[in-house]
Backbone as CSV, one residue per row, in Angstrom:
resi,resn,N_x,N_y,N_z,CA_x,CA_y,CA_z,C_x,C_y,C_z
1,UNK,-16.722,0.421,-3.227,-16.067,-1.549,-3.051,-16.323,-2.306,-3.772
2,UNK,-16.678,-1.943,-5.071,-15.917,-3.484,-6.564,-14.148,-3.054,-6.142
3,UNK,-13.648,-1.915,-5.570,-12.382,-2.540,-6.234,-11.331,-2.958,-5.056
4,UNK,-12.158,-2.771,-4.304,-12.065,-3.695,-2.604,-11.975,-4.621,-3.230
5,UNK,-13.367,-5.373,-3.421,-13.153,-7.168,-3.911,-12.567,-7.142,-4.651
6,UNK,-11.862,-6.344,-6.037,-11.480,-6.998,-6.971,-10.202,-7.287,-6.542
7,UNK,-9.702,-6.205,-5.673,-7.847,-5.951,-5.031,-8.018,-7.174,-4.246
8,UNK,-9.190,-7.653,-3.490,-8.879,-9.057,-2.383,-8.713,-9.724,-3.630
9,UNK,-9.406,-10.010,-4.364,-9.575,-11.202,-6.317,-8.277,-11.567,-5.806
10,UNK,-7.462,-10.805,-6.708,-6.114,-10.677,-6.973,-5.647,-10.912,-6.060
11,UNK,-5.815,-10.200,-4.605,-4.117,-10.856,-3.799,-5.231,-12.545,-3.295
12,UNK,-5.706,-13.093,-2.986,-5.790,-14.768,-2.719,-5.709,-14.956,-4.003
13,UNK,-5.978,-14.824,-5.693,-5.010,-15.712,-6.185,-3.548,-15.302,-7.024
14,UNK,-2.998,-14.284,-6.363,-1.646,-14.178,-5.950,-0.812,-15.226,-5.438
15,UNK,-1.512,-15.122,-3.921,-1.333,-15.955,-3.203,-1.315,-17.228,-2.688
16,UNK,-2.474,-17.729,-3.607,-2.288,-19.450,-3.485,-1.697,-20.197,-4.064
17,UNK,-2.141,-21.613,-3.851,-0.818,-21.789,-4.771,-1.580,-22.322,-5.895
18,UNK,-0.105,-22.629,-7.051,-0.407,-23.275,-7.765,-1.567,-24.140,-8.804
19,UNK,-1.301,-25.404,-7.590,-2.510,-26.671,-8.139,-3.773,-26.214,-7.796
20,UNK,-3.828,-25.256,-6.788,-5.060,-24.775,-6.156,-5.949,-24.239,-7.065
21,UNK,-7.337,-24.323,-7.256,-8.218,-23.950,-8.172,-7.833,-21.655,-7.405
22,UNK,-8.594,-21.262,-9.030,-8.579,-20.228,-8.688,-10.067,-19.734,-8.169
23,UNK,-10.160,-18.713,-7.667,-11.553,-18.368,-7.126,-11.920,-17.990,-8.603
24,UNK,-13.387,-17.069,-8.412,-14.110,-17.044,-9.837,-13.821,-14.724,-9.330
25,UNK,-13.956,-14.325,-10.328,-14.040,-12.834,-9.971,-14.867,-12.185,-9.295
26,UNK,-15.079,-11.376,-8.685,-16.033,-11.290,-7.833,-17.047,-9.987,-8.558
27,UNK,-18.294,-10.447,-8.434,-19.548,-9.805,-9.529,-19.326,-8.434,-8.516
28,UNK,-19.849,-7.049,-9.297,-19.589,-5.923,-8.745,-21.649,-5.756,-8.148
29,UNK,-20.996,-5.287,-7.182,-22.760,-4.511,-6.415,-23.177,-4.460,-6.940
30,UNK,-24.238,-4.713,-6.953,-25.169,-3.706,-7.824,-26.136,-2.463,-7.407
31,UNK,-26.533,-1.651,-8.193,-26.318,-0.463,-7.592,-27.881,-0.011,-7.661
32,UNK,-28.780,1.340,-7.031,-30.061,1.169,-7.280,-30.082,1.785,-8.609
33,UNK,-30.822,1.647,-9.070,-31.097,2.538,-10.756,-30.902,2.162,-11.890
34,UNK,-29.206,0.570,-12.131,-28.587,-0.231,-12.653,-29.708,-0.655,-12.874
35,UNK,-29.413,-1.773,-14.040,-30.167,-2.624,-14.845,-29.887,-3.831,-14.412
36,UNK,-30.798,-4.872,-14.994,-29.412,-6.554,-14.330,-29.415,-6.733,-15.477
37,UNK,-28.493,-7.622,-15.306,-27.722,-8.773,-16.257,-28.927,-9.082,-17.371
38,UNK,-29.564,-9.598,-16.993,-31.115,-10.310,-18.252,-31.258,-9.165,-18.843
39,UNK,-31.642,-7.669,-18.437,-31.862,-6.751,-18.840,-31.224,-6.067,-20.156
40,UNK,-29.696,-6.159,-19.348,-28.768,-5.880,-20.076,-28.986,-7.065,-21.875
41,UNK,-28.717,-7.837,-21.049,-28.679,-8.730,-22.269,-29.509,-8.673,-23.628
42,UNK,-31.197,-8.172,-22.701,-32.393,-8.114,-23.711,-31.483,-6.423,-24.322
43,UNK,-31.183,-5.587,-24.042,-31.135,-4.506,-24.675,-29.878,-4.371,-25.964
44,UNK,-29.385,-5.509,-25.801,-28.686,-5.875,-27.063,-27.214,-5.487,-26.498
45,UNK,-27.053,-5.822,-25.135,-25.311,-5.163,-24.096,-25.049,-3.687,-24.204
46,UNK,-25.825,-3.060,-24.996,-25.529,-1.232,-24.479,-25.721,-0.653,-23.335
47,UNK,-25.009,-0.124,-23.388,-25.093,0.465,-22.320,-26.058,2.037,-21.892
48,UNK,-26.840,1.934,-20.890,-27.800,2.475,-21.153,-26.891,4.120,-21.251
49,UNK,-26.301,4.507,-19.625,-26.160,5.803,-19.957,-26.011,6.312,-20.907
50,UNK,-25.204,4.926,-22.095,-24.612,5.838,-23.211,-25.434,6.364,-24.722
51,UNK,-26.795,5.815,-24.422,-27.761,4.947,-25.202,-28.613,6.815,-24.996
52,UNK,-27.642,7.741,-24.199,-28.164,9.397,-24.806,-30.134,9.212,-23.209
53,UNK,-29.726,8.002,-22.512,-31.390,8.036,-22.147,-31.599,9.152,-20.619
54,UNK,-32.271,9.213,-20.227,-32.366,10.634,-18.632,-32.187,9.618,-18.030
55,UNK,-31.503,10.020,-17.001,-31.630,9.117,-16.025,-32.566,9.045,-15.157
56,UNK,-32.642,7.259,-14.644,-33.036,6.894,-13.959,-33.568,7.946,-12.006
57,UNK,-35.052,7.879,-11.837,-34.894,8.235,-10.940,-35.272,7.016,-9.893
58,UNK,-34.175,7.896,-8.919,-34.635,6.180,-7.695,-35.020,6.997,-6.568
59,UNK,-35.400,6.146,-6.090,-37.015,5.859,-4.878,-36.411,5.904,-3.809
60,UNK,-36.610,6.994,-2.404,-35.500,6.555,-1.011,-35.479,5.116,-0.884
61,UNK,-36.979,4.000,-1.024,-36.661,3.421,-0.958,-35.461,2.703,-1.265
62,UNK,-34.984,2.277,-2.513,-33.820,2.265,-2.928,-32.528,2.623,-2.690
63,UNK,-32.637,3.760,-1.886,-31.386,4.224,-1.909,-31.633,3.121,-0.679
64,UNK,-32.320,3.484,0.846,-32.294,2.802,1.674,-32.097,1.158,1.462
65,UNK,-32.526,0.394,0.451,-32.132,-0.820,0.502,-30.572,-1.145,0.809
66,UNK,-29.621,0.157,-0.500,-28.525,-0.056,-1.741,-27.823,0.162,0.348
67,UNK,-27.964,1.151,1.137,-26.952,1.155,2.172,-27.401,0.718,3.372
68,UNK,-28.800,-0.081,3.173,-28.983,-1.362,3.878,-29.289,-0.217,5.629
């Protein structure tokens, strides 16, 4: 999903006129068990996966919300 959004954003940037404002880059789709940007900043910008922490448990409700 993220790659498709970036590809569409690049296509729009390349095919728009030079005088127009460039669109903002897309934000990644939030995933179950991932941290929010605010939590990431509080952690000093460290990636939770690289800190040696165990994989968080993902509830069935989180999966249903993610996949809609």
